[in-house]
Short mmCIF file of C-alpha atoms in Angstrom, two decimals:
data_model
loop_
_atom_site.label_atom_id
_atom_site.label_comp_id
_atom_site.label_asym_id
_atom_site.label_seq_id
_atom_site.Cartn_x
_atom_site.Cartn_y
_atom_site.Cartn_z
CA UNK A 1 121.37 120.69 132.14
CA UNK A 2 120.66 118.22 134.93
CA UNK A 3 118.02 115.55 134.71
CA UNK A 4 119.35 112.04 134.88
CA UNK A 5 116.90 109.42 136.03
CA UNK A 6 119.06 106.41 136.77
CA UNK A 7 116.01 104.24 137.26
CA UNK A 8 115.42 104.65 133.53
CA UNK A 9 118.92 103.54 132.50
CA UNK A 10 118.72 102.66 128.86
CA UNK A 11 119.00 99.01 127.85
CA UNK A 12 121.86 99.42 125.42
CA UNK A 13 121.11 97.48 122.25
CA UNK A 14 123.52 96.88 119.37
CA UNK A 15 125.22 100.16 118.54
CA UNK A 16 128.12 101.36 116.41
CA UNK A 17 131.67 101.10 117.75
CA UNK A 18 133.29 104.44 118.58
CA UNK A 19 137.00 104.37 117.77
CA UNK A 20 139.26 107.16 119.01
CA UNK A 21 142.45 107.14 116.96
CA UNK A 22 145.54 108.42 118.81
CA UNK A 23 143.66 110.50 121.36
CA UNK A 24 145.97 112.60 123.50
CA UNK A 25 144.27 113.89 126.65
CA UNK A 26 142.52 111.63 129.12
CA UNK A 27 140.02 114.46 129.68
CA UNK A 28 138.86 114.20 126.08
CA UNK A 29 138.47 110.44 126.28
CA UNK A 30 136.33 110.99 129.37
CA UNK A 31 134.23 113.62 127.60
CA UNK A 32 133.75 111.22 124.70
CA UNK A 33 132.63 108.47 127.10
CA UNK A 34 130.14 110.83 128.74
CA UNK A 35 128.76 111.83 125.35
CA UNK A 36 128.45 108.16 124.38
CA UNK A 37 126.50 107.41 127.55
CA UNK A 38 124.24 110.40 126.84
CA UNK A 39 123.51 108.97 123.43
CA UNK A 40 123.10 105.24 124.11
CA UNK A 41 126.47 104.24 122.64
CA UNK A 42 128.55 101.70 124.57
CA UNK A 43 131.41 100.24 122.49
CA UNK A 44 134.48 102.47 123.00
CA UNK A 45 137.81 101.56 121.40
CA UNK A 46 141.08 103.42 121.88
CA UNK A 47 143.90 103.23 119.36
CA UNK A 48 147.31 104.01 120.90
CA UNK A 49 146.28 106.84 123.26
CA UNK A 50 149.15 109.16 124.17
CA UNK A 51 148.35 109.45 127.90
CA UNK A 52 148.58 106.33 130.10
CA UNK A 53 145.50 104.10 130.25
CA UNK A 54 143.45 103.68 132.47
CA UNK A 55 143.44 107.39 133.13
CA UNK A 56 142.18 109.29 136.20
CA UNK A 57 141.38 112.44 134.28
CA UNK A 58 139.25 110.46 131.88
CA UNK A 59 137.26 109.11 134.82
CA UNK A 60 136.78 112.59 136.27
CA UNK A 61 135.50 113.99 132.97
CA UNK A 62 133.23 111.02 132.32
CA UNK A 63 130.93 112.22 135.14
CA UNK A 64 129.67 108.76 135.92
CA UNK A 65 129.95 107.14 132.51
CA UNK A 66 132.54 104.84 134.05
CA UNK A 67 131.01 101.68 132.62
CA UNK A 68 131.95 102.92 129.17
CA UNK A 69 135.56 103.54 130.24
CA UNK A 70 135.85 100.22 132.08
CA UNK A 71 134.68 98.34 129.00
CA UNK A 72 136.85 100.37 126.61
CA UNK A 73 139.28 98.26 124.60
CA UNK A 74 142.83 99.29 123.80
CA UNK A 75 144.46 98.57 120.42
CA UNK A 76 148.00 99.16 119.13
CA UNK A 77 146.83 100.32 115.69
CA UNK A 78 143.70 101.19 113.76
CA UNK A 79 143.60 98.00 111.69
CA UNK A 80 143.43 95.89 114.83
CA UNK A 81 140.68 98.09 116.29
CA UNK A 82 138.29 97.48 113.41
CA UNK A 83 138.87 93.88 112.41
CA UNK A 84 135.38 92.75 113.45
CA UNK A 85 133.63 95.73 111.85
CA UNK A 86 132.23 95.66 108.34
CA UNK A 87 131.45 99.30 107.53
CA UNK A 88 133.40 102.18 108.98
CA UNK A 89 132.72 105.91 108.87
CA UNK A 90 135.55 108.41 109.35
CA UNK A 91 134.66 111.78 110.85
CA UNK A 92 136.57 114.62 109.25
CA UNK A 93 136.09 117.96 107.62
CA UNK A 94 134.79 117.80 104.09
CA UNK A 95 137.50 116.69 101.67
CA UNK A 96 137.27 116.02 97.98
CA UNK A 97 140.55 114.17 97.77
CA UNK A 98 139.04 110.75 98.41
CA UNK A 99 136.52 108.99 96.22
CA UNK A 100 134.12 107.93 98.92
CA UNK A 101 130.70 109.10 100.05
CA UNK A 102 130.47 112.08 102.41
CA UNK A 103 127.44 111.97 104.72
CA UNK A 104 125.95 114.24 107.33
CA UNK A 105 125.76 112.72 110.83
CA UNK A 106 121.98 112.57 110.39
CA UNK A 107 122.13 110.45 107.24
CA UNK A 108 124.98 108.33 108.64
CA UNK A 109 122.85 107.58 111.72
CA UNK A 110 119.97 106.33 109.59
CA UNK A 111 122.38 104.26 107.52
CA UNK A 112 124.00 102.72 110.60
CA UNK A 113 120.57 101.76 111.96
CA UNK A 114 119.84 100.02 108.65
CA UNK A 115 123.19 98.21 108.71
CA UNK A 116 122.68 97.03 112.29
CA UNK A 117 119.18 95.82 111.45
CA UNK A 118 120.74 93.58 108.78
CA UNK A 119 123.27 92.19 111.26
CA UNK A 120 126.06 94.55 110.19
CA UNK A 121 128.78 95.90 112.48
CA UNK A 122 129.36 99.59 111.79
CA UNK A 123 131.93 101.80 113.48
CA UNK A 124 132.91 105.47 113.56
CA UNK A 125 136.46 106.84 113.64
CA UNK A 126 137.43 110.04 115.42
CA UNK A 127 140.92 111.49 115.01
CA UNK A 128 143.21 112.78 117.73
CA UNK A 129 143.23 116.34 119.03
CA UNK A 130 146.31 117.50 117.17
CA UNK A 131 145.80 116.54 113.56
CA UNK A 132 142.61 114.52 113.23
CA UNK A 133 142.62 111.43 111.04
CA UNK A 134 145.42 110.93 108.54
CA UNK A 135 144.78 110.07 104.91
CA UNK A 136 145.95 106.50 105.52
CA UNK A 137 143.31 106.20 108.25
CA UNK A 138 140.68 107.56 105.86
CA UNK A 139 141.64 104.99 103.23
CA UNK A 140 140.62 102.24 105.69
CA UNK A 141 137.11 103.68 106.03
CA UNK A 142 134.12 103.12 103.78
CA UNK A 143 132.66 106.59 104.03
CA UNK A 144 133.22 110.02 105.52
CA UNK A 145 131.00 111.80 108.02
CA UNK A 146 131.25 115.57 108.06
CA UNK A 147 129.27 117.77 110.46
CA UNK A 148 127.70 120.82 108.78
CA UNK A 149 128.94 123.76 110.88
CA UNK A 150 130.02 127.37 110.37
CA UNK A 151 132.66 126.97 107.64
CA UNK A 152 134.57 129.88 109.17
CA UNK A 153 134.84 128.05 112.50
CA UNK A 154 134.12 124.36 112.20
CA UNK A 155 136.74 122.80 114.45
CA UNK A 156 135.31 120.65 117.24
CA UNK A 157 137.13 119.06 120.12
CA UNK A 158 136.99 115.30 120.46
CA UNK A 159 134.20 115.17 123.03
CA UNK A 160 132.07 117.58 121.02
CA UNK A 161 132.53 115.61 117.80
CA UNK A 162 131.48 112.40 119.53
CA UNK A 163 128.53 114.23 121.09
CA UNK A 164 127.17 115.55 117.79
CA UNK A 165 127.51 112.23 115.96
CA UNK A 166 126.09 110.40 118.99
CA UNK A 167 123.23 112.90 119.28
CA UNK A 168 122.12 112.14 115.73
CA UNK A 169 122.50 108.42 116.46
CA UNK A 170 120.15 108.76 119.45
CA UNK A 171 117.69 110.97 117.55
CA UNK A 172 117.42 108.32 114.83
CA UNK A 173 116.42 105.62 117.32
CA UNK A 174 113.20 104.42 118.88
CA UNK A 175 113.89 105.91 122.33
CA UNK A 176 114.06 109.47 120.99
CA UNK A 177 110.85 108.82 119.08
CA UNK A 178 109.11 108.46 122.42
CA UNK A 179 109.82 112.15 123.04
CA UNK A 180 107.51 113.97 120.63
CA UNK A 181 108.83 117.21 119.07
CA UNK A 182 106.25 119.16 121.04
CA UNK A 183 104.56 118.44 124.35
CA UNK A 184 101.93 120.54 126.05
CA UNK A 185 102.00 119.67 129.75
CA UNK A 186 98.89 120.57 131.74
CA UNK A 187 100.19 120.15 135.30
CA UNK A 188 97.31 117.93 136.35
CA UNK A 189 94.58 120.04 134.80
CA UNK A 190 92.97 119.69 131.36
CA UNK A 191 92.52 122.18 128.52
CA UNK A 192 89.53 124.43 129.16
CA UNK A 193 86.71 123.64 126.74
CA UNK A 194 84.94 126.22 124.62
CA UNK A 195 81.90 126.33 126.89
CA UNK A 196 84.11 127.34 129.82
CA UNK A 197 85.96 129.84 127.66
CA UNK A 198 82.69 131.34 126.42
CA UNK A 199 81.48 131.69 130.01
CA UNK A 200 84.61 133.68 130.79
CA UNK A 201 84.15 135.86 127.69
CA UNK A 202 80.57 136.54 128.69
CA UNK A 203 81.47 137.49 132.23
CA UNK A 204 84.51 139.58 131.24
CA UNK A 205 82.73 141.41 128.43
CA UNK A 206 79.71 142.14 130.60
CA UNK A 207 81.83 143.52 133.43
CA UNK A 208 83.90 145.58 130.96
CA UNK A 209 80.70 146.98 129.41
CA UNK A 210 79.38 147.88 132.84
CA UNK A 211 82.73 149.41 133.79
CA UNK A 212 82.82 151.71 130.77
CA UNK A 213 85.55 149.88 128.83
CA UNK A 214 83.81 150.51 125.47
CA UNK A 215 83.28 154.26 125.17
CA UNK A 216 82.97 153.94 121.37
CA UNK A 217 80.26 151.33 120.68
CA UNK A 218 81.28 150.94 117.04
CA UNK A 219 84.76 149.81 118.09
CA UNK A 220 83.44 147.28 120.59
CA UNK A 221 83.24 144.29 118.19
CA UNK A 222 86.91 144.70 117.21
CA UNK A 223 88.10 145.05 120.78
CA UNK A 224 86.06 142.03 121.83
CA UNK A 225 87.50 139.94 119.01
CA UNK A 226 91.03 140.96 120.01
CA UNK A 227 90.40 139.96 123.62
CA UNK A 228 88.91 136.63 122.56
CA UNK A 229 91.86 135.94 120.24
CA UNK A 230 94.28 136.46 123.11
CA UNK A 231 92.53 133.77 125.12
CA UNK A 232 92.25 131.42 122.17
CA UNK A 233 95.99 131.67 121.53
CA UNK A 234 96.68 131.15 125.22
CA UNK A 235 94.61 127.94 125.16
CA UNK A 236 94.30 127.98 128.95
CA UNK A 237 93.71 124.99 131.19
CA UNK A 238 90.51 124.69 133.18
CA UNK A 239 92.57 125.45 136.31
CA UNK A 240 93.95 128.62 134.71
CA UNK A 241 90.44 129.78 133.77
CA UNK A 242 89.35 129.41 137.38
CA UNK A 243 92.39 131.42 138.44
CA UNK A 244 91.39 134.10 135.95
CA UNK A 245 87.81 134.18 137.28
CA UNK A 246 89.34 134.76 140.70
CA UNK A 247 91.39 137.62 139.33
CA UNK A 248 88.28 139.24 137.87
CA UNK A 249 86.36 138.80 141.14
CA UNK A 250 89.22 140.32 143.09
CA UNK A 251 89.58 143.28 140.75
CA UNK A 252 85.82 143.82 141.04
CA UNK A 253 86.26 144.01 144.82
CA UNK A 254 84.14 140.89 145.38
CA UNK A 255 86.79 139.36 147.61
CA UNK A 256 87.17 142.36 149.84
CA UNK A 257 86.61 141.66 153.51
CA UNK A 258 86.12 145.24 154.64
CA UNK B 1 137.86 117.35 114.02
CA UNK B 2 139.90 120.07 112.39
CA UNK B 3 138.77 121.95 109.32
CA UNK B 4 138.25 125.64 109.84
CA UNK B 5 138.48 127.78 106.74
CA UNK B 6 138.71 131.30 108.12
CA UNK B 7 138.34 132.74 104.64
CA UNK B 8 134.77 131.43 104.77
CA UNK B 9 133.90 133.08 108.09
CA UNK B 10 130.16 133.13 108.30
CA UNK B 11 128.35 136.45 107.94
CA UNK B 12 126.38 136.25 111.15
CA UNK B 13 122.79 137.24 110.55
CA UNK B 14 120.13 137.79 113.20
CA UNK B 15 120.29 134.92 115.65
CA UNK B 16 118.85 134.03 119.05
CA UNK B 17 120.47 135.39 122.21
CA UNK B 18 122.23 132.77 124.32
CA UNK B 19 121.85 133.53 128.03
CA UNK B 20 123.95 131.68 130.59
CA UNK B 21 122.30 132.03 133.99
CA UNK B 22 124.73 131.94 136.94
CA UNK B 23 127.49 130.05 135.15
CA UNK B 24 130.30 129.03 137.48
CA UNK B 25 133.46 128.05 135.60
CA UNK B 26 135.13 130.30 133.05
CA UNK B 27 136.05 127.14 131.12
CA UNK B 28 132.41 126.37 130.54
CA UNK B 29 131.65 129.88 129.34
CA UNK B 30 134.54 129.50 126.90
CA UNK B 31 133.23 126.13 125.70
CA UNK B 32 129.80 127.71 125.21
CA UNK B 33 131.35 130.55 123.17
CA UNK B 34 133.22 128.06 120.98
CA UNK B 35 130.04 126.07 120.40
CA UNK B 36 128.19 129.29 119.51
CA UNK B 37 130.86 130.20 116.95
CA UNK B 38 130.64 126.67 115.51
CA UNK B 39 126.93 127.15 115.06
CA UNK B 40 126.65 130.72 113.80
CA UNK B 41 125.36 132.17 117.07
CA UNK B 42 126.84 135.48 118.25
CA UNK B 43 124.82 137.11 121.03
CA UNK B 44 126.17 135.83 124.37
CA UNK B 45 124.77 137.15 127.65
CA UNK B 46 126.03 136.26 131.12
CA UNK B 47 123.86 136.58 134.20
CA UNK B 48 125.89 136.96 137.40
CA UNK B 49 128.74 134.54 136.63
CA UNK B 50 130.48 133.19 139.72
CA UNK B 51 134.07 133.51 138.42
CA UNK B 52 135.47 136.98 137.63
CA UNK B 53 134.74 138.40 134.20
CA UNK B 54 136.58 138.78 131.78
CA UNK B 55 138.10 135.39 132.40
CA UNK B 56 141.37 133.91 131.11
CA UNK B 57 140.18 130.34 131.29
CA UNK B 58 137.15 131.22 129.20
CA UNK B 59 139.45 132.61 126.54
CA UNK B 60 141.64 129.50 126.56
CA UNK B 61 138.64 127.20 126.17
CA UNK B 62 137.06 129.34 123.44
CA UNK B 63 139.81 128.23 121.00
CA UNK B 64 139.62 131.39 118.97
CA UNK B 65 135.98 132.27 119.44
CA UNK B 66 137.19 135.40 121.24
CA UNK B 67 134.90 137.74 119.34
CA UNK B 68 131.95 136.07 121.04
CA UNK B 69 133.53 136.56 124.48
CA UNK B 70 134.53 140.17 123.79
CA UNK B 71 130.99 141.04 122.77
CA UNK B 72 129.41 139.13 125.65
CA UNK B 73 127.24 141.30 127.89
CA UNK B 74 127.09 140.99 131.64
CA UNK B 75 123.84 141.36 133.62
CA UNK B 76 123.13 141.37 137.34
CA UNK B 77 119.96 139.28 137.01
CA UNK B 78 117.94 137.32 134.48
CA UNK B 79 115.19 139.90 134.06
CA UNK B 80 117.72 142.52 132.95
CA UNK B 81 119.33 140.08 130.51
CA UNK B 82 116.15 139.50 128.54
CA UNK B 83 114.39 142.86 128.50
CA UNK B 84 114.75 143.30 124.75
CA UNK B 85 113.71 139.73 123.93
CA UNK B 86 110.16 138.74 123.13
CA UNK B 87 110.15 134.94 123.25
CA UNK B 88 112.45 132.97 125.51
CA UNK B 89 113.13 129.23 125.64
CA UNK B 90 114.52 127.64 128.80
CA UNK B 91 116.67 124.53 128.39
CA UNK B 92 115.99 121.97 131.08
CA UNK B 93 115.15 118.34 131.56
CA UNK B 94 111.55 117.47 130.85
CA UNK B 95 109.27 118.67 133.61
CA UNK B 96 105.53 118.48 133.87
CA UNK B 97 105.25 120.99 136.65
CA UNK B 98 104.88 124.00 134.39
CA UNK B 99 102.07 124.63 131.95
CA UNK B 100 104.19 125.61 128.99
CA UNK B 101 105.16 123.92 125.75
CA UNK B 102 108.13 121.52 125.76
CA UNK B 103 109.99 121.38 122.44
CA UNK B 104 112.90 119.40 121.06
CA UNK B 105 115.88 121.53 120.00
CA UNK B 106 115.00 120.68 116.38
CA UNK B 107 111.49 122.09 116.59
CA UNK B 108 112.65 125.06 118.68
CA UNK B 109 115.22 125.92 116.00
CA UNK B 110 112.55 125.97 113.29
CA UNK B 111 110.32 128.07 115.53
CA UNK B 112 113.11 130.56 116.28
CA UNK B 113 113.83 130.92 112.55
CA UNK B 114 110.15 131.74 112.01
CA UNK B 115 110.14 134.25 114.86
CA UNK B 116 113.26 136.00 113.56
CA UNK B 117 111.78 136.15 110.06
CA UNK B 118 108.85 138.09 111.54
CA UNK B 119 111.19 140.52 113.30
CA UNK B 120 111.00 138.72 116.63
CA UNK B 121 113.84 138.54 119.17
CA UNK B 122 114.10 135.04 120.61
CA UNK B 123 116.55 133.89 123.27
CA UNK B 124 117.58 130.67 124.97
CA UNK B 125 118.38 130.22 128.66
CA UNK B 126 120.96 127.78 129.98
CA UNK B 127 121.29 127.15 133.71
CA UNK B 128 124.48 127.02 135.74
CA UNK B 129 126.58 123.91 136.31
CA UNK B 130 125.38 123.15 139.80
CA UNK B 131 121.63 123.20 139.67
CA UNK B 132 120.48 124.30 136.23
CA UNK B 133 117.63 126.77 135.98
CA UNK B 134 115.42 127.39 138.97
CA UNK B 135 111.64 127.32 138.77
CA UNK B 136 111.51 131.12 139.05
CA UNK B 137 113.78 131.33 136.00
CA UNK B 138 111.50 128.94 134.14
CA UNK B 139 108.47 131.06 134.95
CA UNK B 140 110.07 133.93 133.00
CA UNK B 141 110.37 131.79 129.85
CA UNK B 142 107.72 131.16 127.21
CA UNK B 143 108.63 127.58 126.48
CA UNK B 144 110.95 124.76 127.48
CA UNK B 145 113.53 123.06 125.31
CA UNK B 146 114.49 119.55 126.33
CA UNK B 147 117.12 117.50 124.49
CA UNK B 148 116.04 113.89 123.88
CA UNK B 149 118.90 111.83 125.35
CA UNK B 150 119.38 108.55 127.21
CA UNK B 151 116.92 108.99 130.12
CA UNK B 152 119.30 106.99 132.30
CA UNK B 153 122.12 109.47 131.67
CA UNK B 154 120.88 112.74 130.28
CA UNK B 155 122.96 115.31 132.11
CA UNK B 156 125.00 117.60 129.84
CA UNK B 157 127.61 120.10 130.81
CA UNK B 158 127.04 123.72 129.84
CA UNK B 159 129.18 123.71 126.71
CA UNK B 160 127.58 120.52 125.47
CA UNK B 161 124.04 121.82 126.03
CA UNK B 162 124.84 124.99 124.07
CA UNK B 163 126.46 122.87 121.35
CA UNK B 164 123.44 120.62 120.85
CA UNK B 165 120.92 123.46 120.78
CA UNK B 166 123.26 125.49 118.54
CA UNK B 167 123.81 122.51 116.26
CA UNK B 168 120.09 122.23 115.60
CA UNK B 169 119.95 126.00 115.07
CA UNK B 170 122.65 125.74 112.40
CA UNK B 171 121.09 122.67 110.77
CA UNK B 172 117.80 124.55 110.41
CA UNK B 173 119.45 127.39 108.51
CA UNK B 174 120.33 128.10 104.88
CA UNK B 175 124.09 127.56 105.29
CA UNK B 176 123.66 123.95 106.42
CA UNK B 177 121.32 123.40 103.50
CA UNK B 178 124.27 124.03 101.21
CA UNK B 179 125.82 120.84 102.56
CA UNK B 180 123.66 118.06 101.10
CA UNK B 181 123.07 114.97 103.27
CA UNK B 182 125.17 112.91 100.87
CA UNK B 183 128.00 113.90 98.58
CA UNK B 184 129.86 111.62 96.19
CA UNK B 185 133.23 113.25 95.50
CA UNK B 186 135.03 112.10 92.34
CA UNK B 187 138.53 113.51 92.95
CA UNK B 188 138.69 115.20 89.56
CA UNK B 189 137.37 112.24 87.59
CA UNK B 190 133.78 111.48 86.52
CA UNK B 191 131.57 108.45 87.04
CA UNK B 192 132.38 105.73 84.51
CA UNK B 193 129.55 105.31 82.02
CA UNK B 194 127.89 102.02 81.18
CA UNK B 195 129.77 101.66 77.91
CA UNK B 196 133.08 101.83 79.78
CA UNK B 197 131.80 99.45 82.40
CA UNK B 198 130.58 97.00 79.77
CA UNK B 199 133.98 97.11 78.08
CA UNK B 200 135.57 96.13 81.41
CA UNK B 201 133.02 93.35 81.92
CA UNK B 202 133.74 92.03 78.42
CA UNK B 203 137.49 92.06 78.93
CA UNK B 204 137.38 90.60 82.44
CA UNK B 205 134.89 87.87 81.57
CA UNK B 206 136.83 86.90 78.43
CA UNK B 207 140.09 86.66 80.31
CA UNK B 208 138.46 84.72 83.14
CA UNK B 209 136.92 82.30 80.62
CA UNK B 210 140.31 81.81 78.95
CA UNK B 211 141.98 81.37 82.35
CA UNK B 212 139.62 78.58 83.42
CA UNK B 213 137.61 80.57 85.98
CA UNK B 214 134.32 78.87 84.98
CA UNK B 215 134.85 75.10 85.28
CA UNK B 216 131.07 74.55 85.54
CA UNK B 217 129.48 76.25 82.51
CA UNK B 218 125.98 76.13 83.99
CA UNK B 219 127.15 78.27 86.94
CA UNK B 220 128.81 80.86 84.75
CA UNK B 221 125.75 83.14 84.32
CA UNK B 222 125.32 83.42 88.09
CA UNK B 223 128.99 84.12 88.75
CA UNK B 224 129.05 86.72 85.96
CA UNK B 225 126.00 88.46 87.39
CA UNK B 226 127.62 88.54 90.84
CA UNK B 227 130.80 90.08 89.44
CA UNK B 228 128.82 92.66 87.49
CA UNK B 229 126.76 93.53 90.56
CA UNK B 230 129.92 94.20 92.56
CA UNK B 231 131.05 96.75 89.98
CA UNK B 232 127.61 98.33 89.72
CA UNK B 233 127.46 98.80 93.46
CA UNK B 234 130.97 100.21 93.42
CA UNK B 235 129.94 102.77 90.78
CA UNK B 236 133.57 103.45 89.88
CA UNK B 237 134.95 106.60 88.33
CA UNK B 238 136.44 106.54 84.85
CA UNK B 239 139.87 106.93 86.50
CA UNK B 240 139.23 103.93 88.72
CA UNK B 241 138.18 101.80 85.75
CA UNK B 242 141.45 102.64 84.02
CA UNK B 243 143.30 101.66 87.19
CA UNK B 244 141.43 98.37 87.19
CA UNK B 245 142.28 97.73 83.55
CA UNK B 246 145.93 98.24 84.55
CA UNK B 247 145.50 95.74 87.37
CA UNK B 248 144.11 93.16 84.93
CA UNK B 249 146.93 93.78 82.48
CA UNK B 250 149.53 93.42 85.23
CA UNK B 251 148.00 90.22 86.55
CA UNK B 252 147.99 88.86 82.99
CA UNK B 253 151.72 89.58 82.83
CA UNK B 254 151.32 92.14 80.05
CA UNK B 255 153.39 94.72 81.94
CA UNK B 256 156.31 92.39 82.55
CA UNK B 257 159.60 93.68 81.23
CA UNK B 258 161.49 90.39 81.34
#
């Protein structure tokens, strides 16, 4: 899905820290960085990655999100990585073994926005590829974030987990609000008004009458209503109506040059 | 993020077809299949993939979502792949060059649920890695789905695009509704009631008074309120309150054996 407009690079405001705990593959760190850039997240922290850092494969997978990788900070352990944070979410599958709140990414995003608005410093932990976060890691977090997915197949790789949490972060923000749920582009035209539509109905119905389209006069009102409903549902532009008039003219032979 | 419980494999009901148009890398087809399985989607269709099919790399990347790959259908062109469908969404970056509705994945998911409930057969197109969907592909679709992301960095790879659209599909369904936005696990205990909490307050405040914690009597009410508010916000379980009583006893030296 292409479509990056670098002239519209997002001014990155305060955002939650993303902490990858014992990530293994550079590729996955790169995918996480790319997902962060997609979602307006900028603060990447790496706790004891297995592969050497900096990492070429991470750069290749980041597909241009190199600023995130260059600014990533490296920590020897999880405690050090979150010293400046005040509320930390741990992403993991649902578990009832810990007495702490379990939130969906959507609710966690709204909560993180509220914390940031009050000057808070939230962060999100993601476990490594092999085993995820350990219980000792979870005990350092305030709350758990669990992504509702097919319970028969809920495992996500690192980049995908960061993407889904980041996606909800972006959706909860003001930039996403600028993209309404539904847009109806008109390609430079405007919606046809009812007068124009009625003119088309009149012309079409007259030509159909003349052409013998209504052999059973008592059925004509129903057929006419059905035709009109099709055009109402279509909600054509003025340009499209003119195109349709041209189609009618052509079918009537009015455009023939012979 | 581990956490697959195969005993809870989702009974896959009717779901939209996922059509990958001219995908290049087997890896990306595998990632798309994995994302589909995560999200309860099952109908994968491939239009003229570049790499040979079946594909080992796709299987490796699918991480167990092999059923999706085995049931995937191969088509020579896009028209053939969507003959049985009746409403098709094309995923692409926002474009105003086509007069058709542009929806967020969230709204498209709700719409697809409604279409399926009426016996409809919706599908979703995803373009190949190199160039996405072409305008001729778009002209075969009813509507456009565009993911709201950082406009300065909105490009997604194929697996990620399928994951985000699939994620919203799953969130819109009944299974995700079973996972409430917030859960408060109690690890086998129950929330402490106010009587138990008041007993703790009484004990703690008495011991603090005796220990000289309130040198300025006129400040005592404020300090007591602050302490009580901490415990109210904590909303401890009955088990946790007992643990805290033990902590108080130990600090008072009551557990000393000397």
